[in-house]
Each structure stands twice: as C-alpha cells, then as structure tokens.
Short mmCIF file of C-alpha atoms in Angstrom, two decimals:
data_model
loop_
_atom_site.label_atom_id
_atom_site.label_comp_id
_atom_site.label_asym_id
_atom_site.label_seq_id
_atom_site.Cartn_x
_atom_site.Cartn_y
_atom_site.Cartn_z
CA MET A 125 20.93 11.13 8.10
CA THR A 126 19.17 13.88 6.31
CA THR A 127 15.49 14.68 7.61
CA THR A 128 12.64 16.33 5.49
CA PRO A 129 10.35 18.91 6.79
CA LEU A 130 8.11 16.54 8.10
CA HIS A 131 10.28 14.39 9.95
CA ASP A 132 8.83 15.40 13.12
CA VAL A 133 5.24 14.28 12.21
CA HIS A 134 6.66 10.90 10.95
CA VAL A 135 7.83 10.70 14.58
CA GLU A 136 4.65 11.83 16.20
CA LEU A 137 2.71 9.33 14.17
CA GLY A 138 5.15 6.42 15.42
CA ALA A 139 6.46 5.54 11.97
CA VAL A 140 9.25 3.20 11.58
CA LEU A 141 11.93 5.26 10.33
CA THR A 142 14.78 3.83 8.07
CA ASP A 143 17.90 5.24 5.83
CA PHE A 144 16.58 5.52 2.35
CA ALA A 145 19.74 7.20 0.28
CA GLY A 146 20.80 9.09 3.14
CA TRP A 147 17.48 10.34 4.25
CA SER A 148 15.80 9.49 7.54
CA MET A 149 12.24 8.27 5.59
CA PRO A 150 9.38 6.62 6.98
CA LEU A 151 9.29 2.77 6.19
CA ARG A 152 5.70 2.31 7.46
CA TYR A 153 3.34 3.61 10.28
CA ASP A 154 1.51 0.76 11.44
CA SER A 155 0.88 -2.23 8.81
CA GLU A 156 2.06 -1.72 5.26
CA LEU A 157 -0.58 -4.21 4.44
CA ALA A 158 -3.15 -1.79 5.38
CA GLU A 159 -1.67 1.15 3.66
CA HIS A 160 -1.04 -0.74 0.60
CA HIS A 161 -5.15 -1.61 0.48
CA ALA A 162 -5.70 1.85 1.77
CA VAL A 163 -3.97 3.33 -1.77
CA ARG A 164 -5.62 0.76 -3.73
CA ARG A 165 -9.27 1.26 -2.18
CA ALA A 166 -9.12 4.92 -0.80
CA ALA A 167 -6.11 6.91 -0.52
CA GLY A 168 -2.66 7.41 1.05
CA LEU A 169 -0.66 10.31 1.86
CA PHE A 170 3.19 10.24 1.03
CA ASP A 171 6.26 12.15 2.08
CA LEU A 172 8.37 12.35 -1.08
CA SER A 173 10.26 15.40 -0.01
CA HIS A 174 13.64 13.48 -0.58
CA MET A 175 13.37 13.63 -4.60
CA GLY A 176 15.63 15.93 -6.32
CA GLU A 177 14.43 19.01 -8.04
CA ILE A 178 16.33 20.71 -10.55
CA VAL A 179 15.23 23.44 -12.63
CA VAL A 180 16.67 24.22 -16.38
CA THR A 181 15.74 27.57 -17.57
CA GLY A 182 16.99 30.28 -20.05
CA ALA A 183 16.04 30.70 -23.85
CA ALA A 184 18.10 27.15 -24.79
CA ALA A 185 16.30 25.51 -22.02
CA GLY A 186 14.69 23.33 -24.63
CA ASP A 187 17.50 22.77 -26.79
CA VAL A 188 19.18 21.74 -23.72
CA VAL A 189 16.65 19.14 -22.17
CA ASP A 190 16.57 17.86 -25.61
CA THR A 191 20.41 16.95 -25.98
CA ALA A 192 20.50 15.67 -22.07
CA PHE A 193 17.45 13.46 -22.14
CA VAL A 194 16.25 10.61 -24.33
CA THR A 195 12.92 12.01 -24.87
CA ARG A 196 12.04 15.10 -27.35
CA LEU A 197 10.87 17.33 -24.62
CA SER A 198 10.76 20.84 -26.09
CA GLY A 199 7.88 20.00 -27.95
CA ILE A 200 5.47 19.03 -24.98
CA ASP A 201 2.87 21.61 -23.99
CA VAL A 202 3.50 24.01 -21.12
CA GLY A 203 1.76 22.63 -18.34
CA ARG A 204 2.43 18.90 -19.49
CA ALA A 205 4.93 16.44 -18.43
CA ARG A 206 6.86 13.51 -19.79
CA TYR A 207 8.61 10.26 -17.92
CA THR A 208 11.92 10.13 -19.46
CA MET A 209 15.81 8.95 -18.83
CA LEU A 210 19.26 10.27 -18.50
CA CYS A 211 21.55 7.88 -20.27
CA ASN A 212 25.38 7.65 -20.61
CA PRO A 213 27.03 7.60 -23.84
CA ASP A 214 26.79 3.68 -23.90
CA GLY A 215 22.77 4.29 -23.66
CA GLY A 216 22.89 2.83 -20.01
CA VAL A 217 20.28 4.49 -17.44
CA ILE A 218 22.04 7.18 -15.11
CA ASP A 219 18.57 8.00 -13.77
CA ASP A 220 14.92 7.95 -14.71
CA VAL A 221 13.17 11.09 -14.16
CA ILE A 222 9.93 13.28 -14.50
CA VAL A 223 10.08 16.46 -16.44
CA TYR A 224 7.42 19.24 -15.78
CA ARG A 225 7.47 22.13 -18.71
CA ARG A 226 6.05 25.01 -16.43
CA ALA A 227 6.50 27.75 -18.87
CA ASP A 228 8.34 28.33 -22.29
CA GLN A 229 11.69 28.42 -20.96
CA ASP A 230 11.06 26.65 -17.54
CA PHE A 231 11.63 23.09 -16.84
CA LEU A 232 11.27 21.27 -13.68
CA VAL A 233 13.28 17.98 -13.49
CA VAL A 234 12.52 15.72 -10.54
CA ALA A 235 15.05 12.78 -9.73
CA ASN A 236 15.49 9.77 -7.72
CA ALA A 237 17.18 11.03 -4.52
CA ALA A 238 20.43 8.93 -4.43
CA ASN A 239 20.96 10.21 -7.96
CA ARG A 240 19.97 14.17 -7.35
CA ALA A 241 23.85 15.23 -7.41
CA ARG A 242 24.97 12.90 -10.43
CA VAL A 243 21.60 14.37 -12.27
CA PHE A 244 22.63 18.00 -11.48
CA ASP A 245 26.35 17.88 -12.69
CA GLU A 246 25.37 15.85 -15.78
CA LEU A 247 22.73 18.46 -16.78
CA VAL A 248 25.46 21.42 -15.97
CA GLU A 249 28.09 19.76 -18.42
CA ARG A 250 25.60 18.86 -20.79
CA ALA A 251 24.13 22.59 -20.67
CA ASP A 252 27.66 23.87 -21.57
CA GLY A 253 26.32 27.51 -20.50
CA ARG A 254 23.54 27.52 -22.72
CA ALA A 255 21.05 27.43 -19.76
CA GLU A 256 20.74 27.96 -16.21
CA ILE A 257 20.59 24.91 -14.09
CA SER A 258 19.67 25.41 -10.44
CA ASP A 259 19.54 22.54 -7.82
CA ARG A 260 16.02 23.66 -6.07
CA SER A 261 15.66 20.40 -3.82
CA ASP A 262 16.26 22.26 -0.73
CA ASP A 263 13.44 24.73 -1.30
CA ILE A 264 11.07 22.63 -1.89
CA ALA A 265 8.89 19.83 -0.05
CA LEU A 266 6.93 17.20 -2.02
CA ILE A 267 3.83 15.61 -0.62
CA ALA A 268 1.80 12.96 -2.75
CA VAL A 269 -1.92 11.88 -2.22
CA GLN A 270 -2.48 8.69 -4.14
CA GLY A 271 -5.61 6.54 -4.45
CA PRO A 272 -9.08 6.38 -6.18
CA ARG A 273 -10.34 9.01 -3.83
CA ALA A 274 -7.24 11.49 -4.30
CA ALA A 275 -9.09 13.58 -6.83
CA ALA A 276 -12.15 14.47 -4.37
CA LEU A 277 -10.19 14.92 -1.38
CA VAL A 278 -7.76 17.65 -3.41
CA GLY A 279 -10.66 18.81 -4.84
CA SER A 280 -12.33 19.49 -1.36
CA LEU A 281 -9.37 21.19 -0.06
CA GLY A 282 -9.59 24.16 -2.92
CA VAL A 283 -9.00 22.99 -6.16
CA ASP A 284 -12.28 23.74 -7.71
CA ASP A 285 -12.00 21.93 -11.38
CA VAL A 286 -9.48 19.04 -10.19
CA ASP A 287 -10.82 16.70 -12.93
CA ALA A 288 -9.62 19.46 -15.58
CA VAL A 289 -6.00 18.54 -14.48
CA ARG A 290 -5.01 15.79 -16.99
CA TYR A 291 -2.84 12.89 -16.25
CA TYR A 292 0.96 13.80 -16.65
CA ALA A 293 0.16 17.53 -16.14
CA GLY A 294 1.10 20.29 -13.63
CA GLN A 295 -0.30 23.99 -12.64
CA ASP A 296 0.21 26.28 -9.79
CA ALA A 297 -2.81 25.92 -7.32
CA ARG A 298 -3.62 26.48 -3.67
CA VAL A 299 -4.23 23.43 -1.75
CA ALA A 300 -5.58 24.27 1.71
CA ASP A 301 -4.90 27.71 1.19
CA VAL A 302 -1.25 26.67 0.58
CA PRO A 303 0.37 27.63 -2.42
CA VAL A 304 1.67 24.73 -4.61
CA PHE A 305 2.48 23.18 -8.08
CA LEU A 306 -0.01 20.78 -8.29
CA ALA A 307 1.07 17.87 -10.52
CA ARG A 308 -1.21 14.43 -11.54
CA THR A 309 1.72 12.41 -11.17
CA GLY A 310 2.64 9.09 -9.24
CA TYR A 311 4.45 5.96 -8.70
CA THR A 312 1.50 3.70 -7.19
CA GLY A 313 -0.47 2.76 -10.34
CA GLU A 314 -3.13 4.71 -9.05
CA ASP A 315 -4.83 8.13 -9.93
CA GLY A 316 -3.21 10.64 -7.35
CA PHE A 317 -0.90 14.13 -7.30
CA GLU A 318 2.16 15.30 -6.20
CA LEU A 319 2.08 18.79 -4.39
CA PHE A 320 5.42 20.76 -4.54
CA CYS A 321 5.46 23.68 -1.78
CA ALA A 322 7.65 25.42 -0.02
CA PRO A 323 9.35 23.44 2.96
CA GLY A 324 7.95 25.93 5.51
CA ALA A 325 4.53 25.05 4.55
CA ALA A 326 4.67 21.41 4.74
CA VAL A 327 3.60 20.30 8.06
CA ASP A 328 0.23 22.73 7.53
CA LEU A 329 -0.20 21.12 4.29
CA TRP A 330 0.34 17.51 5.60
CA ASN A 331 -2.11 18.13 8.76
CA ARG A 332 -4.75 19.61 6.37
CA ILE A 333 -4.90 16.79 3.97
CA ALA A 334 -4.62 14.20 6.88
CA GLU A 335 -7.36 15.60 8.84
CA THR A 336 -9.76 16.35 5.65
CA GLY A 337 -8.99 12.69 4.41
CA ALA A 338 -9.42 10.78 7.39
CA GLY A 339 -12.97 10.11 6.89
CA ALA A 340 -12.66 9.23 3.18
CA GLY A 341 -10.16 6.49 4.52
CA LEU A 342 -6.90 8.36 3.85
CA VAL A 343 -3.83 6.95 5.84
CA PRO A 344 -0.15 8.11 6.05
CA ALA A 345 1.81 5.66 3.97
CA GLY A 346 5.50 4.60 3.67
CA LEU A 347 8.36 3.39 1.30
CA ALA A 348 7.32 -0.38 1.89
CA CYS A 349 3.95 -0.10 0.33
CA ARG A 350 5.25 2.39 -2.01
CA ASP A 351 7.42 -0.36 -3.17
CA THR A 352 4.79 -3.11 -3.44
CA LEU A 353 2.59 -0.75 -5.11
CA ARG A 354 4.81 -0.03 -7.77
CA LEU A 355 5.66 -3.20 -8.22
CA GLU A 356 2.20 -4.47 -8.80
CA ALA A 357 2.14 -1.56 -11.44
CA GLY A 358 5.18 -2.76 -13.19
CA MET A 359 7.17 0.49 -12.89
CA PRO A 360 10.90 0.01 -12.76
CA LEU A 361 12.95 1.14 -9.67
CA TYR A 362 16.52 2.62 -10.38
CA GLY A 363 18.80 0.45 -8.58
CA ASN A 364 16.61 -2.70 -9.33
CA GLU A 365 15.25 -2.83 -12.61
CA LEU A 366 17.48 0.58 -13.83
CA SER A 367 21.10 0.88 -14.06
CA GLU A 368 23.95 2.25 -16.07
CA ASP A 369 24.43 -1.53 -17.37
CA ARG A 370 21.04 -1.69 -18.55
CA THR A 371 19.43 0.50 -21.37
CA PRO A 372 15.69 1.61 -21.76
CA PHE A 373 15.07 -0.91 -24.75
CA ASP A 374 16.35 -3.81 -22.17
CA ALA A 375 13.88 -2.38 -19.49
CA GLY A 376 10.99 -2.27 -22.29
CA LEU A 377 10.97 1.30 -22.42
CA GLY A 378 12.36 2.23 -25.91
CA ARG A 379 9.20 3.94 -26.55
CA ILE A 380 10.51 6.61 -24.35
CA VAL A 381 13.47 7.08 -27.01
CA HIS A 382 12.99 9.33 -29.60
CA LEU A 383 15.50 8.59 -32.23
CA ASP A 384 14.35 11.37 -34.33
CA GLY A 385 17.41 12.63 -35.85
CA ARG A 386 18.55 15.10 -32.69
CA GLU A 387 21.59 14.64 -30.97
CA PHE A 388 21.62 13.72 -27.29
CA VAL A 389 23.89 11.64 -24.90
CA GLY A 390 23.66 8.12 -25.93
CA ALA A 391 21.89 8.30 -29.35
CA GLU A 392 24.26 6.48 -31.32
CA ALA A 393 24.58 3.72 -29.16
CA LEU A 394 20.63 3.50 -28.50
CA ALA A 395 20.17 3.58 -32.28
CA ARG A 396 22.00 0.91 -32.34
CA ARG A 397 20.19 -0.99 -29.82
CA ALA A 398 17.03 -0.47 -31.34
CA GLU A 399 18.01 -2.49 -34.59
CA GLU A 400 19.24 -5.47 -32.85
CA GLU A 401 18.00 -7.97 -29.83
CA GLY A 402 19.56 -7.36 -26.71
CA GLU A 403 21.10 -9.75 -24.26
CA VAL A 404 18.34 -9.72 -21.86
CA ARG A 405 14.70 -8.36 -21.40
CA LEU A 406 12.92 -7.26 -18.50
CA VAL A 407 9.66 -9.57 -17.99
CA GLY A 408 6.96 -10.14 -15.14
CA LEU A 409 6.93 -13.47 -13.54
CA VAL A 410 3.95 -15.12 -10.64
CA ALA A 411 3.91 -17.55 -8.56
CA ASP A 412 1.11 -19.49 -6.72
CA GLY A 413 1.60 -20.28 -2.98
CA ARG A 414 3.31 -17.62 -0.41
CA ARG A 415 7.10 -17.66 -1.03
CA ALA A 416 7.90 -14.58 -2.86
CA PRO A 417 11.14 -14.48 -5.28
CA ARG A 418 13.40 -11.48 -4.10
CA SER A 419 16.07 -9.66 -5.66
CA GLY A 420 19.11 -11.50 -6.76
CA ASN A 421 17.29 -14.87 -6.80
CA ARG A 422 18.58 -16.71 -9.95
CA VAL A 423 16.04 -17.66 -12.44
CA LEU A 424 16.14 -21.40 -13.87
CA GLY A 425 14.79 -23.15 -16.83
CA THR A 426 13.09 -26.55 -16.33
CA ASP A 427 16.91 -28.24 -17.10
CA GLY A 428 18.32 -26.77 -13.97
CA GLU A 429 20.12 -24.05 -16.03
CA PRO A 430 20.27 -20.34 -14.99
CA VAL A 431 18.33 -18.22 -17.55
CA GLY A 432 18.01 -14.87 -15.44
CA VAL A 433 17.73 -13.04 -12.18
CA ILE A 434 15.16 -11.26 -9.98
CA THR A 435 15.36 -7.78 -9.75
CA SER A 436 12.24 -7.06 -7.26
CA GLY A 437 9.82 -9.45 -5.85
CA ALA A 438 6.99 -9.50 -3.00
CA LEU A 439 3.98 -11.20 -2.38
CA SER A 440 1.22 -9.04 -3.83
CA PRO A 441 -1.08 -7.70 -1.52
CA THR A 442 -3.77 -7.11 -4.43
CA LEU A 443 -3.48 -10.15 -5.95
CA GLU A 444 -2.55 -12.37 -2.82
CA HIS A 445 0.29 -14.17 -4.62
CA PRO A 446 3.92 -13.54 -5.27
CA VAL A 447 4.90 -11.42 -8.40
CA ALA A 448 8.47 -10.27 -9.49
CA MET A 449 10.23 -8.66 -12.36
CA ALA A 450 13.57 -10.40 -13.83
CA TYR A 451 16.04 -10.09 -16.40
CA LEU A 452 15.85 -12.88 -18.74
CA THR A 453 18.26 -13.91 -21.28
CA THR A 454 16.63 -13.04 -24.52
CA GLY A 455 15.67 -15.95 -26.94
CA ARG A 456 14.62 -18.39 -23.72
CA PRO A 457 11.35 -18.35 -22.06
CA ALA A 458 8.55 -16.98 -23.73
CA ASP A 459 5.26 -15.64 -22.26
CA GLY A 460 3.50 -18.28 -19.95
CA GLU A 461 6.40 -20.31 -20.02
CA SER A 462 7.21 -22.21 -16.49
CA LEU A 463 10.34 -21.54 -14.56
CA VAL A 464 11.86 -21.52 -11.33
CA ALA A 465 13.23 -19.27 -9.15
CA ASP A 466 16.19 -20.30 -6.46
CA VAL A 467 14.67 -18.47 -3.22
CA ARG A 468 17.90 -19.15 -0.84
CA GLY A 469 18.05 -22.85 -2.03
CA ASN A 470 14.15 -23.27 -2.17
CA GLU A 471 12.98 -23.65 -5.86
CA VAL A 472 9.76 -21.83 -6.31
CA PRO A 473 7.76 -22.31 -9.82
CA VAL A 474 7.08 -19.26 -11.48
CA ARG A 475 5.82 -18.51 -15.05
CA VAL A 476 6.38 -15.71 -17.16
CA ALA A 477 3.49 -13.06 -17.26
CA ASP A 478 2.90 -9.72 -18.62
CA LEU A 479 3.27 -6.57 -17.20
CA PRO A 480 1.80 -4.79 -15.41
CA PHE A 481 0.24 -7.23 -12.64
CA HIS A 482 -2.26 -4.67 -11.92
CA ARG A 483 -4.03 -1.83 -13.45
CA ARG A 484 -6.41 0.78 -11.94
CA ASP A 485 -9.92 0.81 -12.51
CA ARG A 486 -10.28 3.65 -14.75
#
C-alpha cells in the first residue's frame, strides 16, 4: 500500500490502519464515535493526502474545464471553487471533484484517490493539447481541520482575517509558518478548512495544529467518522451513491449540470435526462431502534416487493438512530412513506426522509 507523508504520525498515535484505494489510511485512532462527536462539537484533524490533485493550466484552461466537466467553470472568480462531476458520454459519473480557480489560467482539480489516474487520463484526452494537464498529487499533502472551532483554530495559527475566507473559496496563506493553499471546503457537513502543503512540511503542520487545538477539543480523526459525518450531511460517496451507472440527476444533483448550450462530454445524454423522469431517485431513509441498514441491503415495499437498494447506511451518532441513503424506483414511495429494509434477513422498518439528515448550526 502507498503511505502518506503522515504515515509515521498515524502509527505513533496508535491508529488502526486500513487499505483505502491502495493507500494505508487511518480508520480510527481510538473511538470513531468520539471522533465523530469531536468534529460536530469542536474540531477534527484529518489526513487527506491520498486525494488526487491535477492542475490544468494554459491560455485555454477555462475552455478545457468547461469541455470536461458538467459545470461551467470558466465563469467562476479567481479564488473560488465549485463542486462538479466528470461524466462519460452517456452521462454516467466518472468522478465527483472540487475545482479551484487559483488564477486566470490555473485550475486545481481535486479527485477521489481511486479515480485519480482515470480523471487525469480523461482530462488529457478532453484537453486535446489545448492546455497543460499535470498530476501534482505526489507533490501535495492535504490536511483538513473540520468543525465549529476550525476557524478560530486556523486563525490562531497565523491567518489574520480567517473569516474573510468564504465558503468554497481558497487563497495562499501561511498556517503555523507553513505556506499552504487554504480552502474553506470539506466533507463533513461542518465548517472547516483544507490545507494543501508540500509533503515535507506536512508533519510539522499536523503537529502544530494538533498541539494548538488540543485545548479546544480537537482530535485526530479517521475515515470511519468521516463516513458517518458525510452520511449525516447527505453527501454522496463515489462507489456508493455515484458511479458510471448513475447520472447527476439520479443522485439529485442535477443543479450542478449547466445545460447552457456549451459542448461538454455527456451534454446530449444529460440534456435528455433533464427532460425525463429517471428510473431511480436517491432518497434518505430513517429508522428507529439500533439496527442500521447497510450498503447493498434491499428496500421493500409494504407488499414485500423490492423497490430499491441501500447505498450507504449507519447508526447516526448525532441523531442516535439509523440513517441511510438508497436508490428507489421512480414513482414509488413518497416522502414520509413507510418501507422495509432487508438487513441480512431481518425486516427493519424505515421511512423516506429529506436529505440531509443533519445541517450545521450557522
């Protein structure tokens, strides 16, 4: 497995390590429940150095990203970011990414670790020589600070006007005297920041953040709590809610598809999908008790007939009852309707609910 620049730190902290997309990553350090609550109530410190960072530069960089992604990105201001997707010609999702515009002709694409090579190859093909596409993943470490105390903590480490950094925006900064690209983004449903830095500076930066934040309740946090956090926030996970078999519209994310007359890969298929009702729709499900539906479990109607499948599910630490996301057959259960999840032969009553399950207190 590939290790991040922070691997030795995780070992020293006693982390339980797991194979994630070929990377040795911390699953948890102590209690995933405690880590989850720390992010909701104070702050958590995450190593995200497994993510892919791909840079698109050159005079035609704006045209290239407009051609490649479903969102018009050439119109965003320098310093801002957008959540978007790379789709195949049939409209299926190859990956969901965040794209930052760092300069007029400089776009940073942050891809999921498992899809890094595919995204790079697709961008090279779609650029067709019009821009330079560089995989900078090995040159960048990524640390996230997430939670209601994240802004105060980052501000105390040298960012004077941290509140001026808007949500889904980024800028060059120095945090604990380490040069970083500081972005107000995250995958937890909480306020927070992602800090892109040189791999050689990652350990010092991590240790400074951990030392400064300890008194404010910050803890190191692993992949396990990151998954329950994003599930509560209704955020899709590639490989669960998103795949090449599903379009952004199926996942309830048609708003990010800009059908504005420009040509991009998948435009024709997505334009057709926008005008018709799909075969499935992504919904939230909630249950009482403690038994949580899991990915792959069938969803049944009250008549016992299959109506869908669970994509993600867990016992919500924040809400203290099970929550799940599922694809249901279009035209079947409405919001609030009662269904059944088949959890390893046990029928668990569930009901359709709005997403997200949790919204942070702003």
